[in-house]
mmCIF file of C-alpha atoms and ligand atoms in Angstrom:
data_model
loop_
_atom_site.group_PDB
_atom_site.id
_atom_site.type_symbol
_atom_site.label_atom_id
_atom_site.label_comp_id
_atom_site.label_asym_id
_atom_site.label_seq_id
_atom_site.Cartn_x
_atom_site.Cartn_y
_atom_site.Cartn_z
ATOM 1 C CA MET Q 7 89.788 106.583 107.296
ATOM 2 C CA ASP Q 8 89.068 103.422 105.403
ATOM 3 C CA ASP Q 9 88.491 100.354 107.563
ATOM 4 C CA VAL Q 10 90.943 97.999 105.851
ATOM 5 C CA ILE Q 11 93.399 96.543 108.381
ATOM 6 C CA ALA Q 12 97.124 96.425 107.645
ATOM 7 C CA VAL Q 13 98.955 93.359 108.908
ATOM 8 C CA HIS Q 14 102.727 93.810 108.845
ATOM 9 C CA ALA Q 15 104.865 90.931 107.627
ATOM 10 C CA PHE Q 16 108.582 90.474 107.017
ATOM 11 C CA ARG Q 17 110.494 93.712 106.496
ATOM 12 C CA ASP Q 18 108.033 95.847 104.586
ATOM 13 C CA ASN Q 19 105.136 93.686 103.350
ATOM 14 C CA TYR Q 20 101.505 94.509 103.991
ATOM 15 C CA ILE Q 21 98.869 91.793 104.200
ATOM 16 C CA TRP Q 22 95.441 93.414 103.965
ATOM 17 C CA LEU Q 23 92.251 92.428 105.791
ATOM 18 C CA ALA Q 24 89.424 93.975 103.787
ATOM 19 C CA PRO Q 25 85.935 94.214 105.294
ATOM 20 C CA GLY Q 26 83.104 92.534 103.423
ATOM 21 C CA SER Q 27 79.462 93.559 103.555
ATOM 22 C CA LYS Q 28 78.775 91.572 106.707
ATOM 23 C CA PRO Q 29 80.338 92.918 109.933
ATOM 24 C CA GLY Q 30 83.272 90.858 111.172
ATOM 25 C CA ILE Q 31 83.869 89.140 107.828
ATOM 26 C CA VAL Q 32 87.046 89.995 105.899
ATOM 27 C CA ALA Q 33 88.961 89.070 102.778
ATOM 28 C CA VAL Q 34 92.659 88.294 103.337
ATOM 29 C CA VAL Q 35 94.877 89.749 100.615
ATOM 30 C CA ASP Q 36 98.364 88.371 99.881
ATOM 31 C CA PRO Q 37 99.116 86.411 103.058
ATOM 32 C CA GLY Q 38 102.862 85.951 102.727
ATOM 33 C CA ASP Q 39 102.905 84.711 106.314
ATOM 34 C CA ALA Q 40 100.070 83.015 108.229
ATOM 35 C CA ASP Q 41 100.986 83.734 111.848
ATOM 36 C CA PRO Q 42 100.521 87.518 111.882
ATOM 37 C CA VAL Q 43 97.229 87.085 109.996
ATOM 38 C CA ILE Q 44 95.894 84.544 112.476
ATOM 39 C CA THR Q 45 97.007 86.762 115.354
ATOM 40 C CA ALA Q 46 95.240 89.793 113.867
ATOM 41 C CA LEU Q 47 92.042 87.884 113.060
ATOM 42 C CA THR Q 48 91.900 86.329 116.515
ATOM 43 C CA ALA Q 49 92.665 89.546 118.380
ATOM 44 C CA ARG Q 50 89.889 91.386 116.529
ATOM 45 C CA GLY Q 51 87.367 88.551 116.443
ATOM 46 C CA LEU Q 52 87.278 88.561 112.641
ATOM 47 C CA THR Q 53 86.308 85.692 110.353
ATOM 48 C CA PRO Q 54 88.066 85.338 107.002
ATOM 49 C CA ALA Q 55 85.753 84.703 104.026
ATOM 50 C CA PHE Q 56 88.395 83.980 101.380
ATOM 51 C CA VAL Q 57 91.959 84.729 100.300
ATOM 52 C CA LEU Q 58 92.962 86.881 97.329
ATOM 53 C CA CYS Q 59 96.441 86.287 95.837
ATOM 54 C CA THR Q 60 97.888 88.813 93.390
ATOM 55 C CA HIS Q 61 100.959 86.848 92.227
ATOM 56 C CA HIS Q 62 103.119 83.858 93.047
ATOM 57 C CA HIS Q 63 105.996 85.463 94.997
ATOM 58 C CA GLY Q 64 106.528 83.880 98.401
ATOM 59 C CA ASP Q 65 106.233 87.129 100.331
ATOM 60 C CA HIS Q 66 102.612 87.310 99.083
ATOM 61 C CA VAL Q 67 101.457 83.667 99.178
ATOM 62 C CA GLY Q 68 103.801 81.853 101.584
ATOM 63 C CA GLY Q 69 101.147 81.716 104.303
ATOM 64 C CA VAL Q 70 98.257 80.439 102.167
ATOM 65 C CA GLU Q 71 98.537 76.757 103.068
ATOM 66 C CA ALA Q 72 98.949 77.298 106.813
ATOM 67 C CA LEU Q 73 96.014 79.703 106.722
ATOM 68 C CA THR Q 74 93.724 77.251 104.927
ATOM 69 C CA ARG Q 75 94.697 74.470 107.321
ATOM 70 C CA ARG Q 76 93.254 76.692 110.024
ATOM 71 C CA TYR Q 77 90.327 78.150 108.041
ATOM 72 C CA ASP Q 78 88.502 76.189 105.332
ATOM 73 C CA ILE Q 79 88.054 79.036 102.839
ATOM 74 C CA PRO Q 80 88.420 79.562 99.077
ATOM 75 C CA VAL Q 81 91.709 80.892 97.734
ATOM 76 C CA TYR Q 82 91.658 82.956 94.540
ATOM 77 C CA GLY Q 83 94.831 83.392 92.512
ATOM 78 C CA PRO Q 84 95.953 84.009 88.930
ATOM 79 C CA ALA Q 85 95.282 81.026 86.649
ATOM 80 C CA ALA Q 86 98.472 81.830 84.733
ATOM 81 C CA GLU Q 87 100.690 81.160 87.775
ATOM 82 C CA SER Q 88 101.130 78.074 89.889
ATOM 83 C CA ILE Q 89 100.467 78.901 93.532
ATOM 84 C CA PRO Q 90 100.168 76.121 96.120
ATOM 85 C CA GLY Q 91 96.802 76.270 97.860
ATOM 86 C CA VAL Q 92 94.845 78.184 95.221
ATOM 87 C CA THR Q 93 91.387 76.619 94.927
ATOM 88 C CA HIS Q 94 89.882 79.077 92.412
ATOM 89 C CA PRO Q 95 92.160 80.092 89.513
ATOM 90 C CA VAL Q 96 91.048 83.458 88.108
ATOM 91 C CA GLY Q 97 91.561 85.575 85.009
ATOM 92 C CA ASP Q 98 90.799 89.033 83.677
ATOM 93 C CA GLY Q 99 87.179 90.109 84.106
ATOM 94 C CA ASP Q 100 86.193 87.389 86.568
ATOM 95 C CA ILE Q 101 84.043 88.409 89.513
ATOM 96 C CA VAL Q 102 85.186 86.642 92.674
ATOM 97 C CA GLY Q 103 84.296 86.601 96.355
ATOM 98 C CA SER Q 104 80.988 86.276 98.167
ATOM 99 C CA ASP Q 105 78.055 88.310 99.430
ATOM 100 C CA ALA Q 106 79.384 88.346 102.977
ATOM 101 C CA GLY Q 107 83.067 88.805 102.136
ATOM 102 C CA GLY Q 108 82.620 91.248 99.266
ATOM 103 C CA ARG Q 109 82.842 90.991 95.485
ATOM 104 C CA TYR Q 110 85.940 91.832 93.479
ATOM 105 C CA ARG Q 111 86.597 92.192 89.781
ATOM 106 C CA VAL Q 112 89.844 90.658 88.549
ATOM 107 C CA LEU Q 113 92.122 92.850 86.462
ATOM 108 C CA ALA Q 114 95.030 91.209 84.635
ATOM 109 C CA VAL Q 115 98.107 93.390 85.225
ATOM 110 C CA PRO Q 116 101.128 91.400 83.970
ATOM 111 C CA GLY Q 117 104.684 92.740 84.067
ATOM 112 C CA HIS Q 118 106.106 92.222 87.558
ATOM 113 C CA THR Q 119 105.134 88.587 87.037
ATOM 114 C CA ARG Q 120 103.579 86.918 84.032
ATOM 115 C CA GLY Q 121 100.148 86.339 85.568
ATOM 116 C CA HIS Q 122 99.892 89.163 88.121
ATOM 117 C CA VAL Q 123 96.299 90.235 88.835
ATOM 118 C CA ALA Q 124 94.681 93.044 90.819
ATOM 119 C CA TYR Q 125 91.338 92.899 92.622
ATOM 120 C CA VAL Q 126 88.912 95.817 92.370
ATOM 121 C CA GLY Q 127 85.936 96.231 94.680
ATOM 122 C CA ALA Q 128 84.148 98.615 97.045
ATOM 123 C CA GLY Q 129 86.184 101.584 95.840
ATOM 124 C CA ARG Q 130 89.506 99.870 96.441
ATOM 125 C CA VAL Q 131 92.133 98.130 94.365
ATOM 126 C CA PHE Q 132 94.520 95.541 95.750
ATOM 127 C CA CYS Q 133 97.396 95.618 93.314
ATOM 128 C CA GLY Q 134 100.212 93.592 94.904
ATOM 129 C CA ASP Q 135 103.577 94.501 93.409
ATOM 130 C CA THR Q 136 102.303 96.146 90.202
ATOM 131 C CA LEU Q 137 101.519 99.695 91.325
ATOM 132 C CA PHE Q 138 103.171 101.021 94.490
ATOM 133 C CA ALA Q 139 102.554 104.390 96.088
ATOM 134 C CA ALA Q 140 104.696 106.657 93.876
ATOM 135 C CA GLY Q 141 106.327 103.659 92.204
ATOM 136 C CA CYS Q 142 105.851 100.327 90.467
ATOM 137 C CA GLY Q 143 107.140 96.774 90.678
ATOM 138 C CA ARG Q 144 110.293 95.506 89.066
ATOM 139 C CA LEU Q 145 110.152 93.658 85.785
ATOM 140 C CA PHE Q 146 110.772 90.036 86.680
ATOM 141 C CA GLU Q 147 108.782 88.105 84.105
ATOM 142 C CA GLY Q 148 107.151 90.598 81.782
ATOM 143 C CA THR Q 149 108.177 93.361 79.413
ATOM 144 C CA ALA Q 150 108.218 97.096 80.041
ATOM 145 C CA PHE Q 151 105.436 97.428 77.475
ATOM 146 C CA GLN Q 152 103.281 94.945 79.405
ATOM 147 C CA LEU Q 153 103.844 96.601 82.759
ATOM 148 C CA HIS Q 154 103.161 100.043 81.303
ATOM 149 C CA THR Q 155 99.898 98.775 79.800
ATOM 150 C CA SER Q 156 98.975 97.256 83.176
ATOM 151 C CA LEU Q 157 99.710 100.515 85.009
ATOM 152 C CA MET Q 158 97.590 102.440 82.505
ATOM 153 C CA ARG Q 159 94.675 100.083 83.225
ATOM 154 C CA LEU Q 160 95.049 100.825 86.937
ATOM 155 C CA ALA Q 161 95.382 104.563 86.268
ATOM 156 C CA ALA Q 162 92.043 104.439 84.439
ATOM 157 C CA LEU Q 163 90.164 103.344 87.579
ATOM 158 C CA PRO Q 164 88.016 106.062 89.194
ATOM 159 C CA PRO Q 165 90.281 108.760 90.703
ATOM 160 C CA ASP Q 166 89.003 108.239 94.252
ATOM 161 C CA THR Q 167 89.803 104.500 94.201
ATOM 162 C CA LEU Q 168 91.948 103.613 97.227
ATOM 163 C CA VAL Q 169 95.197 101.920 96.225
ATOM 164 C CA TYR Q 170 96.405 99.082 98.460
ATOM 165 C CA CYS Q 171 99.794 97.782 97.369
ATOM 166 C CA GLY Q 172 101.980 95.099 98.881
ATOM 167 C CA HIS Q 173 104.958 96.999 100.301
ATOM 168 C CA GLU Q 174 105.954 100.077 102.269
ATOM 169 C CA TYR Q 175 108.351 101.450 99.645
ATOM 170 C CA THR Q 176 106.827 104.901 99.467
ATOM 171 C CA LEU Q 177 109.618 107.183 100.701
ATOM 172 C CA ALA Q 178 112.248 105.514 98.514
ATOM 173 C CA ASN Q 179 109.868 105.786 95.577
ATOM 174 C CA LEU Q 180 109.320 109.470 96.299
ATOM 175 C CA ALA Q 181 113.069 110.132 96.301
ATOM 176 C CA PHE Q 182 113.122 108.798 92.747
ATOM 177 C CA ALA Q 183 109.956 110.714 91.804
ATOM 178 C CA ARG Q 184 111.661 113.948 92.952
ATOM 179 C CA ALA Q 185 114.728 113.140 90.858
ATOM 180 C CA VAL Q 186 112.510 112.740 87.793
ATOM 181 C CA GLU Q 187 110.316 115.789 88.472
ATOM 182 C CA PRO Q 188 112.048 118.208 90.871
ATOM 183 C CA ASP Q 189 109.445 120.910 90.184
ATOM 184 C CA ASN Q 190 106.325 118.834 90.830
ATOM 185 C CA ALA Q 191 104.741 120.413 93.945
ATOM 186 C CA ASP Q 192 102.275 117.528 94.297
ATOM 187 C CA ILE Q 193 105.188 115.189 95.008
ATOM 188 C CA LEU Q 194 106.404 117.374 97.872
ATOM 189 C CA ALA Q 195 102.908 117.668 99.361
ATOM 190 C CA PHE Q 196 102.361 113.925 99.048
ATOM 191 C CA GLU Q 197 105.709 113.244 100.712
ATOM 192 C CA ARG Q 198 104.813 115.508 103.648
ATOM 193 C CA ARG Q 199 101.572 113.583 104.111
ATOM 194 C CA CYS Q 200 103.407 110.243 103.984
ATOM 195 C CA ARG Q 201 106.013 111.375 106.517
ATOM 196 C CA ARG Q 202 103.219 112.495 108.864
ATOM 197 C CA ARG Q 203 101.544 109.098 108.575
ATOM 198 C CA LEU Q 204 104.780 107.216 109.230
ATOM 199 C CA ALA Q 205 105.577 109.429 112.215
ATOM 200 C CA ALA Q 206 102.146 108.504 113.597
ATOM 201 C CA GLY Q 207 103.001 104.828 113.170
ATOM 202 C CA GLU Q 208 100.624 104.409 110.221
ATOM 203 C CA PRO Q 209 101.255 102.976 106.754
ATOM 204 C CA THR Q 210 101.575 105.485 103.917
ATOM 205 C CA ILE Q 211 99.069 103.225 102.161
ATOM 206 C CA PRO Q 212 96.390 103.680 100.887
ATOM 207 C CA SER Q 213 96.895 106.414 98.357
ATOM 208 C CA THR Q 214 94.321 107.099 95.648
ATOM 209 C CA ILE Q 215 94.463 106.749 91.889
ATOM 210 C CA ALA Q 216 94.285 110.562 91.759
ATOM 211 C CA ASP Q 217 97.389 110.782 94.008
ATOM 212 C CA GLU Q 218 99.236 108.313 91.812
ATOM 213 C CA ARG Q 219 98.370 110.155 88.621
ATOM 214 C CA ALA Q 220 99.745 113.331 90.213
ATOM 215 C CA VAL Q 221 102.981 112.009 91.735
ATOM 216 C CA ASN Q 222 103.898 108.597 90.332
ATOM 217 C CA PRO Q 223 106.469 108.981 87.517
ATOM 218 C CA PHE Q 224 105.536 105.558 86.157
ATOM 219 C CA LEU Q 225 102.002 106.786 85.445
ATOM 220 C CA ARG Q 226 103.272 110.071 84.028
ATOM 221 C CA ALA Q 227 105.181 109.083 80.905
ATOM 222 C CA ALA Q 228 103.006 111.508 78.935
ATOM 223 C CA ALA Q 229 103.870 114.514 81.133
ATOM 224 C CA PRO Q 230 106.286 116.907 79.384
ATOM 225 C CA ALA Q 231 108.636 117.160 82.404
ATOM 226 C CA VAL Q 232 108.825 113.367 82.679
ATOM 227 C CA ARG Q 233 109.479 112.987 78.941
ATOM 228 C CA ARG Q 234 112.285 115.546 79.153
ATOM 229 C CA ALA Q 235 113.847 113.772 82.146
ATOM 230 C CA ALA Q 236 113.720 110.446 80.294
ATOM 231 C CA ALA Q 237 115.223 112.029 77.189
ATOM 232 C CA ARG Q 238 118.085 113.419 79.293
ATOM 233 C CA ARG Q 239 118.786 109.896 80.531
ATOM 234 C CA GLY Q 240 119.101 109.177 76.849
ATOM 235 C CA ASP Q 241 119.788 105.449 77.021
ATOM 236 C CA GLN Q 242 117.237 104.880 74.296
ATOM 237 C CA ARG Q 243 114.697 106.693 72.127
ATOM 238 C CA SER Q 244 111.827 107.854 74.271
ATOM 239 C CA ASP Q 245 109.304 108.651 71.586
ATOM 240 C CA THR Q 246 106.355 106.692 72.971
ATOM 241 C CA ASP Q 247 104.899 106.595 76.471
ATOM 242 C CA ALA Q 248 105.939 102.946 76.765
ATOM 243 C CA ALA Q 249 109.526 103.827 75.785
ATOM 244 C CA VAL Q 250 109.591 106.666 78.337
ATOM 245 C CA PHE Q 251 108.278 104.190 80.897
ATOM 246 C CA ALA Q 252 110.998 101.652 79.994
ATOM 247 C CA THR Q 253 113.679 104.319 80.469
ATOM 248 C CA LEU Q 254 112.234 105.280 83.867
ATOM 249 C CA ARG Q 255 112.065 101.657 84.998
ATOM 250 C CA ARG Q 256 115.734 101.062 84.096
ATOM 251 C CA TRP Q 257 116.734 104.374 85.704
ATOM 252 C CA LYS Q 258 114.976 103.411 88.933
ATOM 253 C CA ASP Q 259 116.697 99.987 88.935
ATOM 254 C CA ASP Q 260 120.056 101.810 89.250
ATOM 255 C CA PHE Q 261 118.839 104.704 91.398
ATOM 256 C CA LYS Q 262 120.462 105.316 94.755
ATOM 257 C CA GLY Q 263 118.340 107.860 96.617
HETATM 258 ZN ZN1 ZN V 15 106.432 90.328 94.039
HETATM 259 FE FE1 FE V 16 106.402 91.538 97.044
#
């Protein structure tokens, strides 16, 4: 297993503690709440090197200021969004972090929010609320075309990249994935694996980019079965991948598993 630590927050948020290159040093990703992070760091004797923020929603950044009152560390966040406590605004292509805490490449992935970014490093991607296991974020500030483009950028990462998203939404997402592609055996196998993990008290996260390409309907707009399902929904012309994606996103908004 990968040695990233999941800190649970609120109902279904994950705050990630990602190991750097120096033992005991971690990056803190999307600290929506400070207390559980401080508790986890203290209990494990870990030192935070810096904070990575993917987007401005409170469940991802609400703990930044309390955390930096306790630890004097840099806070990276999207330059296109205003996030209290960010010391280092970042944009697409920037390399952030440190030798001890690890280096990450910033990927602009707008759609869920206008300035949403992902952080790629050490074979992992921290993607906030853009790509979820078997799903994707809602469109709050961007267009379907933007979010589809962002998801395609993430899908193009190496297949073995570990995907760390911000919420435990996986089973609900899989119910939708099955509705879109009832005959996709990879979805059923993936769901069995996720149920095993949950039964063992573990997150279903991380998945891999390869998993997502196999099971996530929002990355599969080009697959014939997904195109047919979108066409049956028929609420608009689905003649491009982005249009298929837009139909899926609206369908999921109304979907009751
Ligand atoms: Zn969000
Ligand atoms: Fe969120």
